[in-house]
Coordinates of C-alpha atoms in Angstrom, one line a residue:
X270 CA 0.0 0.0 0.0
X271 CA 1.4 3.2 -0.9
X272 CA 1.3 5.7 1.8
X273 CA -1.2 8.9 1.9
X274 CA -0.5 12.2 2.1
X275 CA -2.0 11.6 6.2
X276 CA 0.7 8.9 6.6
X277 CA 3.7 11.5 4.7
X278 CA 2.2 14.3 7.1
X279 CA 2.4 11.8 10.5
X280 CA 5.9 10.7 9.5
X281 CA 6.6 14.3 8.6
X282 CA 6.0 15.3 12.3
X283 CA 7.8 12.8 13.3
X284 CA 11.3 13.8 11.9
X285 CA 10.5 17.4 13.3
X286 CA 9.4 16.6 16.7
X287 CA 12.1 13.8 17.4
X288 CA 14.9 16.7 16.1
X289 CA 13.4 19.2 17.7
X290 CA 13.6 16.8 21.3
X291 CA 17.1 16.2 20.5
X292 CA 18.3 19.9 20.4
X293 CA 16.3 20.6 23.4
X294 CA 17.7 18.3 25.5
X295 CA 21.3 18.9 23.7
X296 CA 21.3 22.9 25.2
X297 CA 23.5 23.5 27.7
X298 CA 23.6 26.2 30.5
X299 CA 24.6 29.6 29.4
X300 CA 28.7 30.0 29.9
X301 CA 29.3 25.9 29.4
X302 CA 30.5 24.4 26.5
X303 CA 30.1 20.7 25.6
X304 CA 33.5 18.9 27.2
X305 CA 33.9 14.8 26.4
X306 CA 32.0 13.5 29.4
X307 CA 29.1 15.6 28.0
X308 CA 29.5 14.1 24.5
X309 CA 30.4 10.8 25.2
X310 CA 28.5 9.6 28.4
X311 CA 25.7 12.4 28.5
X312 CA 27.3 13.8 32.0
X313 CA 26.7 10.7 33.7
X314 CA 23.1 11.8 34.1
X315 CA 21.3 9.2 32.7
X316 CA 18.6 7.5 35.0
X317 CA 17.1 3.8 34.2
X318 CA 14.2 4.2 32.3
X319 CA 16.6 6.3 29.5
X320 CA 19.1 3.2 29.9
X321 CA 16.8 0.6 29.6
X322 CA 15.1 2.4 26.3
X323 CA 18.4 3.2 24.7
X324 CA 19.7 -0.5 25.2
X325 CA 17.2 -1.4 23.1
X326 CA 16.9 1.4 20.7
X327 CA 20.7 0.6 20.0
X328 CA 20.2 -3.0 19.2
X329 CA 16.7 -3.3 18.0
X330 CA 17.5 -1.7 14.2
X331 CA 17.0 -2.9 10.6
X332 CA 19.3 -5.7 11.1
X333 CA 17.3 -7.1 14.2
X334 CA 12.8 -6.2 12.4
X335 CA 14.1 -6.9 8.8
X336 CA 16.9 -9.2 9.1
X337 CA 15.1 -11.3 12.2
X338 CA 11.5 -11.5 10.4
X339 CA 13.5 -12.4 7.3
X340 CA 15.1 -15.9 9.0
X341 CA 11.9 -16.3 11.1
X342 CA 10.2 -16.4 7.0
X343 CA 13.2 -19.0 6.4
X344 CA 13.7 -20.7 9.9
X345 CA 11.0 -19.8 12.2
X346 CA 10.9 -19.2 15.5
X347 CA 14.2 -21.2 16.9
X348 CA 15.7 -17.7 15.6
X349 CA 13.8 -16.1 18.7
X350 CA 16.3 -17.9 20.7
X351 CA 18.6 -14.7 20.4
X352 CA 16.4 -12.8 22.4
X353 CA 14.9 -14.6 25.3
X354 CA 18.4 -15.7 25.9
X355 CA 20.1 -12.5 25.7
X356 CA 17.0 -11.1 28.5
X357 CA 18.8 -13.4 30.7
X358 CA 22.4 -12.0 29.5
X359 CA 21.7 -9.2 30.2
X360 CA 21.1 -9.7 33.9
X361 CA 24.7 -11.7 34.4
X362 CA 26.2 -8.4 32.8
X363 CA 24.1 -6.5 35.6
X364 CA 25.0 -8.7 38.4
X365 CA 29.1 -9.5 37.6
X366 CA 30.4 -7.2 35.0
X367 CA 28.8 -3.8 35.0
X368 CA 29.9 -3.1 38.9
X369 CA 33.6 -3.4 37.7
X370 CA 33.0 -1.1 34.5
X371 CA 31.2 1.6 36.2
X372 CA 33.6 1.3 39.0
X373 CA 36.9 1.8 37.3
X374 CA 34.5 5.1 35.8
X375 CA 35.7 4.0 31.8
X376 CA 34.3 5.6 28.7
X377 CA 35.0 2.5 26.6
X378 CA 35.8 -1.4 26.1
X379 CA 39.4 -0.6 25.0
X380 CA 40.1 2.0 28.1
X381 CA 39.2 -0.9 30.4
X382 CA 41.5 -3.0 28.5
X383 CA 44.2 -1.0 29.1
X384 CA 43.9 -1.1 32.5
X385 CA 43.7 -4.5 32.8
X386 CA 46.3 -5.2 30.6
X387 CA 48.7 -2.5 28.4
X388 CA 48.2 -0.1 25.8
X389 CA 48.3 -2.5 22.8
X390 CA 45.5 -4.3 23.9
X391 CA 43.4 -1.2 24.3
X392 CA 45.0 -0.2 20.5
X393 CA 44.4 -3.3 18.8
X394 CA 40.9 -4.0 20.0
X395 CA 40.0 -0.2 19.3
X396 CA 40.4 -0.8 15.9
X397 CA 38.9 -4.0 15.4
X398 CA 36.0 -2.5 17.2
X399 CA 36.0 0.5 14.8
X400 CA 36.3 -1.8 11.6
X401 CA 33.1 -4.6 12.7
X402 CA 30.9 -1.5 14.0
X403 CA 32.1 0.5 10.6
X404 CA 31.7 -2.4 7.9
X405 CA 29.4 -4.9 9.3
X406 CA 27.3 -2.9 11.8
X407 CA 26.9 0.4 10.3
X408 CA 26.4 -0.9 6.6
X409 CA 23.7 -3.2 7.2
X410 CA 21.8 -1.2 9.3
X411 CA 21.9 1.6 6.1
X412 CA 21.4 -1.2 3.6
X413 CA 18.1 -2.9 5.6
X414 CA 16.6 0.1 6.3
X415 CA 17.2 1.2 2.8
X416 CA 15.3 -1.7 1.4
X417 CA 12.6 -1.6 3.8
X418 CA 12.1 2.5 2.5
X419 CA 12.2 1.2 -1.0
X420 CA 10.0 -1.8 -0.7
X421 CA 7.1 0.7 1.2
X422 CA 7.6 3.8 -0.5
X423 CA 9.5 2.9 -3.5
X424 CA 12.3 5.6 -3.0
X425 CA 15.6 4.6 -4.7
X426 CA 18.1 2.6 -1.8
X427 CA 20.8 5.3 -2.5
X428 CA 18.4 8.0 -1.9
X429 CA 17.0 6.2 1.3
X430 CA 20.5 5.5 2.9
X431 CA 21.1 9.3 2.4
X432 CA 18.3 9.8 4.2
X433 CA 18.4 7.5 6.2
X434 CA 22.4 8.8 7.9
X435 CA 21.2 12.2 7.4
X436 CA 18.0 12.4 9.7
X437 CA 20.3 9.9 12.3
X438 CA 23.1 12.8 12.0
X439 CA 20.4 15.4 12.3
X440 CA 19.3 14.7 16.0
X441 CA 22.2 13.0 17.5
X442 CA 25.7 15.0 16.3
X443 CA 25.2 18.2 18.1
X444 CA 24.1 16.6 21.2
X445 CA 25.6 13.0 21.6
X446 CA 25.0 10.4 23.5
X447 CA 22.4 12.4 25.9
X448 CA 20.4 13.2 22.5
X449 CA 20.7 9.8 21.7
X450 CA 19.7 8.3 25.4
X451 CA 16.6 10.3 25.6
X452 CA 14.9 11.0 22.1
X453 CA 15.7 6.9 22.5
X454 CA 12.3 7.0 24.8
X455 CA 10.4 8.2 21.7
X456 CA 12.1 5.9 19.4
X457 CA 11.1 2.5 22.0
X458 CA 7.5 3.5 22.3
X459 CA 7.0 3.9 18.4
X460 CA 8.9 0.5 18.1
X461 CA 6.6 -1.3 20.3
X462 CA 3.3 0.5 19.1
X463 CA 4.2 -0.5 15.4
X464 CA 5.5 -4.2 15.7
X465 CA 2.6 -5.0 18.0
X466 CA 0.3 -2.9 15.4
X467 CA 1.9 -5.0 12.2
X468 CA 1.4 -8.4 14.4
X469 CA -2.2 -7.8 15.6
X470 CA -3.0 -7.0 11.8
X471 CA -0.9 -10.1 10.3
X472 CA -2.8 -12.1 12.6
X473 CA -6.2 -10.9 12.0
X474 CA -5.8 -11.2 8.4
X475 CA -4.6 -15.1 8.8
X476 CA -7.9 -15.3 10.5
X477 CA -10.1 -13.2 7.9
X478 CA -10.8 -10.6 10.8
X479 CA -11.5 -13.6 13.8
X480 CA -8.8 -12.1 15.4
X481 CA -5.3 -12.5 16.5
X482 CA -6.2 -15.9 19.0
X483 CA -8.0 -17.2 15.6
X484 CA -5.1 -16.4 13.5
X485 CA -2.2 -17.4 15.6
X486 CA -4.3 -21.1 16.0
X487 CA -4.6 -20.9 11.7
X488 CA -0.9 -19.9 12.0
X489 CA 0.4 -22.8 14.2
X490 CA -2.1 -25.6 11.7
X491 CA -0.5 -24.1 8.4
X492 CA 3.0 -23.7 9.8
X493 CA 3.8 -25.8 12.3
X494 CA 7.2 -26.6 11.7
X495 CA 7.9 -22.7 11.8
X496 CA 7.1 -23.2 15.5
X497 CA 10.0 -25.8 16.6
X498 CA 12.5 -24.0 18.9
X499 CA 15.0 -27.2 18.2
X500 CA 16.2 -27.3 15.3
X501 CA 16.7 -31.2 14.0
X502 CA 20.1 -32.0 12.6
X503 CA 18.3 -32.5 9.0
X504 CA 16.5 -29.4 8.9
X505 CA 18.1 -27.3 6.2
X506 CA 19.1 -23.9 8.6
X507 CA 20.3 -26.5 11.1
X508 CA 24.0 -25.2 10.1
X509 CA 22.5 -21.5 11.3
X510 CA 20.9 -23.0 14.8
X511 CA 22.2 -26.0 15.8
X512 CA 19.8 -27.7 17.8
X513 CA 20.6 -27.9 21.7
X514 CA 24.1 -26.8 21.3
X515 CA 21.8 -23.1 20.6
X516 CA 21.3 -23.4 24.5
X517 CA 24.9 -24.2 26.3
X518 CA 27.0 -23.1 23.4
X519 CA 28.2 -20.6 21.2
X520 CA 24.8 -18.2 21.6
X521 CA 26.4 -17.6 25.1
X522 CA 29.7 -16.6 23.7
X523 CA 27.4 -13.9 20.9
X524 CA 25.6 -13.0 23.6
X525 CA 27.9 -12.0 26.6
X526 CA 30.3 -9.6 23.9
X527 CA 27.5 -8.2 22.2
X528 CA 25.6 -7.3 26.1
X529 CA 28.2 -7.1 27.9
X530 CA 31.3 -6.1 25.9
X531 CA 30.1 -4.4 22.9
X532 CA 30.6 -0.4 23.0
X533 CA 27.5 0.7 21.6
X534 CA 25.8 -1.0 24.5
X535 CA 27.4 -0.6 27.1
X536 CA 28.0 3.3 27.2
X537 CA 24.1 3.7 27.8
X538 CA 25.0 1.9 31.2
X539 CA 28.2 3.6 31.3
X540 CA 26.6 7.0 31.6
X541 CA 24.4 6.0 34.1
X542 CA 23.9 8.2 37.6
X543 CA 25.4 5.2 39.6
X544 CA 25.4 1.5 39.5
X545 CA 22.0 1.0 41.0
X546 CA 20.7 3.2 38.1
X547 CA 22.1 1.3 35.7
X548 CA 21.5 -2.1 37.1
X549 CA 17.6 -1.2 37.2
X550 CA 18.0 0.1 33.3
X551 CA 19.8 -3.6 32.3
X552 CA 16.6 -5.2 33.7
X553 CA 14.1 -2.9 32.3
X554 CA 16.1 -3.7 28.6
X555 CA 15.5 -7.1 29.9
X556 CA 11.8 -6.9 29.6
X557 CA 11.5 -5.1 26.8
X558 CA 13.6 -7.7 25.2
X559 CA 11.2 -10.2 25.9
X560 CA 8.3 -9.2 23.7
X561 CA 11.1 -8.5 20.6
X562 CA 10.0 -12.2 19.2
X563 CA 6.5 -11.1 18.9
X564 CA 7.5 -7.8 17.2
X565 CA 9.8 -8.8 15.2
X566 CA 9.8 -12.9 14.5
X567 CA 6.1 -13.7 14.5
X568 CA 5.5 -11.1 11.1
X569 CA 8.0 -13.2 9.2
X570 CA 6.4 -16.5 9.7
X571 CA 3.1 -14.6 8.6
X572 CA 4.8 -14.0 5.8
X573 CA 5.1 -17.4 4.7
X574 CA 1.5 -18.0 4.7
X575 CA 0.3 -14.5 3.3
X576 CA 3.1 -13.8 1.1
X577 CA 4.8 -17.0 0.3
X578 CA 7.3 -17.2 -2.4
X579 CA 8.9 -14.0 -1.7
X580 CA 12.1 -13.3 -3.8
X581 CA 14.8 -12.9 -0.5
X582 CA 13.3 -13.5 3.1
X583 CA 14.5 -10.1 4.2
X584 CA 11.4 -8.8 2.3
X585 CA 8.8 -10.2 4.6
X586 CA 8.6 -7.4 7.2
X587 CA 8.4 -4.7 4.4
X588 CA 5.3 -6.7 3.0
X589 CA 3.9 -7.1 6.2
X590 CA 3.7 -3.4 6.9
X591 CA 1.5 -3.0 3.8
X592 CA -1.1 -4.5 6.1
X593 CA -1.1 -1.8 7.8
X594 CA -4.6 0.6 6.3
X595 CA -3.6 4.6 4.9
X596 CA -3.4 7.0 7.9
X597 CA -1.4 4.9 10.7
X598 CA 1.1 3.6 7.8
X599 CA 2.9 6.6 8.5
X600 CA 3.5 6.0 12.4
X601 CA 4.5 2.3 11.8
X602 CA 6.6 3.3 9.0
X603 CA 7.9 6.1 11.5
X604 CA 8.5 3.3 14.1
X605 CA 10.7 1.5 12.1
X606 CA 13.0 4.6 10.8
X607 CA 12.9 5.2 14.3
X608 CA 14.7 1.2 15.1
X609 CA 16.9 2.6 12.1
X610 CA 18.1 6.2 13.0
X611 CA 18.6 5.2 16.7
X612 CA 20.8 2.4 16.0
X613 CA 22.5 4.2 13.5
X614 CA 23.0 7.0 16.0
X615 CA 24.0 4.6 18.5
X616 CA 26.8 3.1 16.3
X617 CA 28.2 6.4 14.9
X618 CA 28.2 8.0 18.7
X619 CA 30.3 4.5 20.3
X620 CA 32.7 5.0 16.5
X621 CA 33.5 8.5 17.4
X622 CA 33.9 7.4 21.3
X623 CA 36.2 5.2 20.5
X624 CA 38.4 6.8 17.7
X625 CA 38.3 10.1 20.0
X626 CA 39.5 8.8 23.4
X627 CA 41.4 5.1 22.2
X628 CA 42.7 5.7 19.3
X629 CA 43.1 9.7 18.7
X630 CA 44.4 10.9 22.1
X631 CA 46.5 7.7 22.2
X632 CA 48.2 8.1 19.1
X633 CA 47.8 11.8 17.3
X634 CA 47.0 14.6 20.3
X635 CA 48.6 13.4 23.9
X636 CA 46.7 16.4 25.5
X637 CA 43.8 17.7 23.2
X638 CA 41.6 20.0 24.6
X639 CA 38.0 19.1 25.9
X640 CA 36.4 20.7 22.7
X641 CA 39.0 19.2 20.2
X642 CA 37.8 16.2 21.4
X643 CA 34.0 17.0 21.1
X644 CA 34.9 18.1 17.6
X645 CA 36.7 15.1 16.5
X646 CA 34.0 12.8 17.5
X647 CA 31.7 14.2 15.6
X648 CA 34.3 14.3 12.1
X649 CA 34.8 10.8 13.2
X650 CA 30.8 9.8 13.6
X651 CA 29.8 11.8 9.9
X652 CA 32.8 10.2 8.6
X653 CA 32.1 6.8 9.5
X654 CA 28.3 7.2 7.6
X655 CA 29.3 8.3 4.8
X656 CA 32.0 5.3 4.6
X657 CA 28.9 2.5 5.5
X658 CA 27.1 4.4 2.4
X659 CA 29.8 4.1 0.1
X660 CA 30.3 0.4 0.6
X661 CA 26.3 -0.9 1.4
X662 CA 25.4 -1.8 -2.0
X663 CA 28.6 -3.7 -3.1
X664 CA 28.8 -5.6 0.4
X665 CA 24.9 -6.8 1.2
X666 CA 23.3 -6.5 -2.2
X667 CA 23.5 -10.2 -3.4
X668 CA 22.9 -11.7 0.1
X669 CA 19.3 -13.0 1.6
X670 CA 19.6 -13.2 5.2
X671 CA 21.5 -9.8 6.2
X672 CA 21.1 -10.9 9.6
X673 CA 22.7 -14.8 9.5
X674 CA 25.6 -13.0 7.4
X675 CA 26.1 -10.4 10.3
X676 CA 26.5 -13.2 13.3
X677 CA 28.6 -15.4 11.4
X678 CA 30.9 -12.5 10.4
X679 CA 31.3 -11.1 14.3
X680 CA 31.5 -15.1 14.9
X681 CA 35.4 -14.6 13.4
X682 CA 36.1 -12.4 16.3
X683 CA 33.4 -13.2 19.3
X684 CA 35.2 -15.6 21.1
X685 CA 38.3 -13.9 21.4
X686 CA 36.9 -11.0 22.6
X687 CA 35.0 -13.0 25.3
X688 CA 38.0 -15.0 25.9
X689 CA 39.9 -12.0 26.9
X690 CA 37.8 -10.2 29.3
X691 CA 36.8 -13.3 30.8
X692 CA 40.5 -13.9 31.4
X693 CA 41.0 -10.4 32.6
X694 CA 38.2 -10.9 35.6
X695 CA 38.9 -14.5 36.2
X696 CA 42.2 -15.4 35.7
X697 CA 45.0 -13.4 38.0
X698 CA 47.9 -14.9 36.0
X699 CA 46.7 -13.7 32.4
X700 CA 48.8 -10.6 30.6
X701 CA 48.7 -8.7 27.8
X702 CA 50.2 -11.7 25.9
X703 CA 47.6 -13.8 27.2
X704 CA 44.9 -11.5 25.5
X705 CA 46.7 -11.0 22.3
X706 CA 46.6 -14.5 21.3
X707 CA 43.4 -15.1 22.8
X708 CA 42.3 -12.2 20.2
X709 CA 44.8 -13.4 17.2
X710 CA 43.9 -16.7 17.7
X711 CA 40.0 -16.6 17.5
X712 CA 40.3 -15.2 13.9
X713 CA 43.1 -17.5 12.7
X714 CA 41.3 -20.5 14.6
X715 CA 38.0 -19.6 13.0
X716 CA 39.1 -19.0 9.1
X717 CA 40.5 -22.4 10.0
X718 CA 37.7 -24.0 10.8
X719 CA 35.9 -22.3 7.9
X720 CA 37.7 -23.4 5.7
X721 CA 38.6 -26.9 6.2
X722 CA 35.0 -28.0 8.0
X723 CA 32.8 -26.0 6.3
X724 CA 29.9 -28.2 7.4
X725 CA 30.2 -27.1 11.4
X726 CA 27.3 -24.8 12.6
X727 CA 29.2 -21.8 12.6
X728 CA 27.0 -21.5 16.6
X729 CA 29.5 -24.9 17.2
X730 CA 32.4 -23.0 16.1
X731 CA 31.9 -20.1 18.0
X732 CA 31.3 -22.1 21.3
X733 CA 35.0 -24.5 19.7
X734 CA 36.7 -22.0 19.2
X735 CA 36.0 -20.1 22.3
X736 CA 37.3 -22.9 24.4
X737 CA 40.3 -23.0 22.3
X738 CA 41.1 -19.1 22.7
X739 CA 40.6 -19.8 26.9
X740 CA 43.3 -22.6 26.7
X741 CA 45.7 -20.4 24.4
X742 CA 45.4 -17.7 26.8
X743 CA 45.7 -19.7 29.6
X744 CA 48.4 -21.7 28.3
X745 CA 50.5 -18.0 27.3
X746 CA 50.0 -16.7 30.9
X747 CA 51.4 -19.7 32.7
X748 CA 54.8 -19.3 30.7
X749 CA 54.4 -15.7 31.9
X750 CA 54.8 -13.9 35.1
X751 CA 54.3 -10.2 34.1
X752 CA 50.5 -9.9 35.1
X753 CA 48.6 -6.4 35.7
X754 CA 46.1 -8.0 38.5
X755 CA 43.2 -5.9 38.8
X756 CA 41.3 -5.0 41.9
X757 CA 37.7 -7.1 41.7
X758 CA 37.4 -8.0 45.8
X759 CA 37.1 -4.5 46.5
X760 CA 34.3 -4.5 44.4
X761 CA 30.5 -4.9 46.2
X762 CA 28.5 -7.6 44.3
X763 CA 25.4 -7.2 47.0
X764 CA 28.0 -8.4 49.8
X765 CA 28.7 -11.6 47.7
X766 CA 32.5 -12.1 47.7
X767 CA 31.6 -15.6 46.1
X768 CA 30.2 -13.8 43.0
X769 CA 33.4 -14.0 40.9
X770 CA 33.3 -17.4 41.9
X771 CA 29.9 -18.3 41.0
X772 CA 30.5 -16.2 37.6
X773 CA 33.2 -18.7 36.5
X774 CA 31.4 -21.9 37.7
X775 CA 28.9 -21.4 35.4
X776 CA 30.8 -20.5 32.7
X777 CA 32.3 -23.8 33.6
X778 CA 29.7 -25.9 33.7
X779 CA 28.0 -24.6 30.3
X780 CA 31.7 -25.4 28.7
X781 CA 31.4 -29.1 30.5
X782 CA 27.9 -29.4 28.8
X783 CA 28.9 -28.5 25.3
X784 CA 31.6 -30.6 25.5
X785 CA 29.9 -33.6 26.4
X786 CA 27.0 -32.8 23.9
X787 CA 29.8 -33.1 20.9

């Protein structure tokens, strides 16, 4: 359905209000100018509803409502997995990594580094941060969102990624990460509203206007194998979701870097008024990331009944939101630039965080001033969008599931990543050494793997190679002395000196599990 000059004028008002919010809340008192903590972690200000809504503003986005209702067309609801498992990530990275973060008061993952280990840690990990959030993060989010635009409204992709880092630019360069946080708020609630709007009227079509009770029940009778959360080793995505390995394997590994180690994330709860502020905000992203499946995974498997036969799964959202009747078209399609724009804003703000304090001050400027900084970050943010633009089209435009393409890419580097800072909390003995190979080794383990057994899950591989980095690191430290121990027992988990402990029995136990499961 093409959209109405009502639904142009809602979407219309939209754009202005949400810019408008952002400026407002961007001003700052007369005689102060904007320093870095301003910029980059919004004054450490931010309360828990702002956390919590940001969270999932930053990783709800094109690649999550297109790419997610794209594999639930093609796999069903065992992708849903991702989220009701990263609800409960999300509370271990409350309870035994965020009081150590917001403790040692870091701006970013490779600052924390740093203090764990050395400065080529922090250096090395910058930029391989930088490049994934750059050319894998940033370019799919512009390339889905782009398609979505052109499948609704029939605008050009080129035009709509213009848009598309030009509205996200708009609202969030002047301000930050505090424009970002709080027009975030406006961005969650349209999110909500229009996936629960597209589901309720997916549903009620299945059921010829019975309602959404009558149409799930025609749903689960003409798609029932869309439904199994276990994936059988001879179902054809079992290479994407392999079957109970999903639950005590590699999915952990995704999970605790993307929650818990992953920039763009994490500074929400980095910016956060104190720990118990940003504790409350990690549960309150919890929740919300609870009802994602039904926003997100249950209009793909509509799809396959409604529209079946669709070209590329990725356009089974798009469709979808042609259900939606001239008028309120305009706020669902407004909900869904705003998953867009706020990821996008997300990405860029954690890019120039990063390149500013990591990787600039490190390595160009050893004492810029607070505003050369605040300027940099935002040459680095518009630089990095107009770089995703650039290389969109060439990258993602001959691939069907954007979002299968984005985990198994990250899967190259996820384990080392968790590998490291899991040795920097629980392991006393591991060094910068340690951690480099840890790092180095993931990506050379995983090519590996790639290449000469092609036919493992890449899930399994993540979880295998995972184990592997632990042992390397594990293996380098003991032949090495020189370790930078970090303070965690003067750290309170709720009075629980046995938290650290716990932490790494689990972690323990899952690894015991996979292991026997193979």
């Amino acid at each position: 359905m093409a959209m109405t000059t009502a639904d142009i004028v809602v979407f219309a008002c939209y754009c202005v209000s949400l810019i408008a919010v952002a400026w407002w809340v961007s001003r700052e008192k007369a005689g102060h100018e904007k320093n870095s903590s301003d910029y980059f972690l919004a004054s450490n200000a931010l309360p828990w509803w702002a956390i919590g809504s940001s969270i999932i503003a930053a990783n709800i986005s094109a690649e999550q409502i297109i790419g997610m209702s794209g594999s639930g067309y093609a796999i069903g609801l065992a992708i849903a997995s991702y989220e009701w498992m990263a609800a409960i990530t999300l509370i271990v990275v409350g309870k035994f990594f965020l009081p150590i973060f917001i403790e040692k008061k870091i701006y970013t993952m490779p600052q924390f580094l740093e203090q764990r280990f050395d400065g080529r840690v922090q250096i090395v990990m910058a930029f391989f941060w930088l490049a994934v959030y750059t050319f894998v993060n940033l370019t799919a989010v512009l390339y889905l969102g782009a398609l979505a635009i052109k499948t609704i409204t029939g605008i050009e992709m080129l035009h709509g990624m213009i848009f598309l880092a030009v509205f996200s630019v708009a609202y969030s360069l002047y301000g930050g990460l505090k424009a970002v946080a709080l027009t975030d708020i406006i961005q969650v609630i349209l999110l909500v509203f229009g996936g629960l709007l597209v589901s309720y009227l997916a549903l009620d079509r299945l059921s010829d206007g019975a309602g959404v009770i009558a149409g799930f029940n025609t749903l689960l009778e003409r798609t029932p194998e869309s439904f199994d959360m276990i994936l059988s080793s001879d179902h054809e995505d079992y290479v994407s979701l392999p079957g109970i390995s999903v639950l005590i394997g590699g999915m952990w590994v995704m999970n605790i870097s993307y929650f818990g180690f992953n920039q763009y994330i994490t500074q929400r709860t980095l910016a956060a008024k104190n720990l118990r502020e940003a504790q409350k905000g990690i549960v309150f992203a919890a929740f919300l990331k609870l009802l994602m499946p039904l926003i997100v995974v249950l209009p793909g498997i509509a799809a396959l009944v409604l529209v079946p036969g669709l070209d590329r799964p990725d356009q089974a959202y798009p469709e979808m939101m042609k259900l939606v009747p001239a008028g309120l078209l305009g706020l669902t399609f407004a909900a869904l630039v705003a998953a867009i724009a706020s990821s996008l804003a997300s990405m860029a703000n954690s890019i120039s965080t990063i390149f500013t304090l990591d990787i600039y001050r490190k390595l160009v400027a050893q004492s810029p001033s607070e505003q050369q900084l605040v300027v940099v970050g935002r040459i680095a943010a518009a630089t990095a969008l107009v770089v995703a633009m650039i290389i969109a089209e060439p990258l993602l435009g001959k691939l069907e599931q954007a979002f299968q393409y984005i985990q198994e890419f990250t899967g190259f580097f996820t384990p080392g990543v968790v590998a490291i800072f899991i040795l920097g909390f629980f392991y006393k003995k591991a060094n910068a050494n340690s951690a480099l190979v840890a790092g180095i080794g993931s990506v050379v383990l995983s090519l590996l793997a790639r290449l000469f057994w092609p036919e493992l899950p890449f899930m399994d591989r993540v979880g295998l190679v995972f184990l592997a980095c632990l042992g390397l690191g594990v293996l380098v430290a003991g032949k090495d002395n020189d370790a930078k121990a970090i303070d965690l027992n003067g750290i309170d988990f709720s009075t629980s000196r046995g938290a650290n402990t716990s932490a790494l029995s689990i972690s323990l136990i899952l690894a015991a599990l996979y292991v026997a499961w193979w």
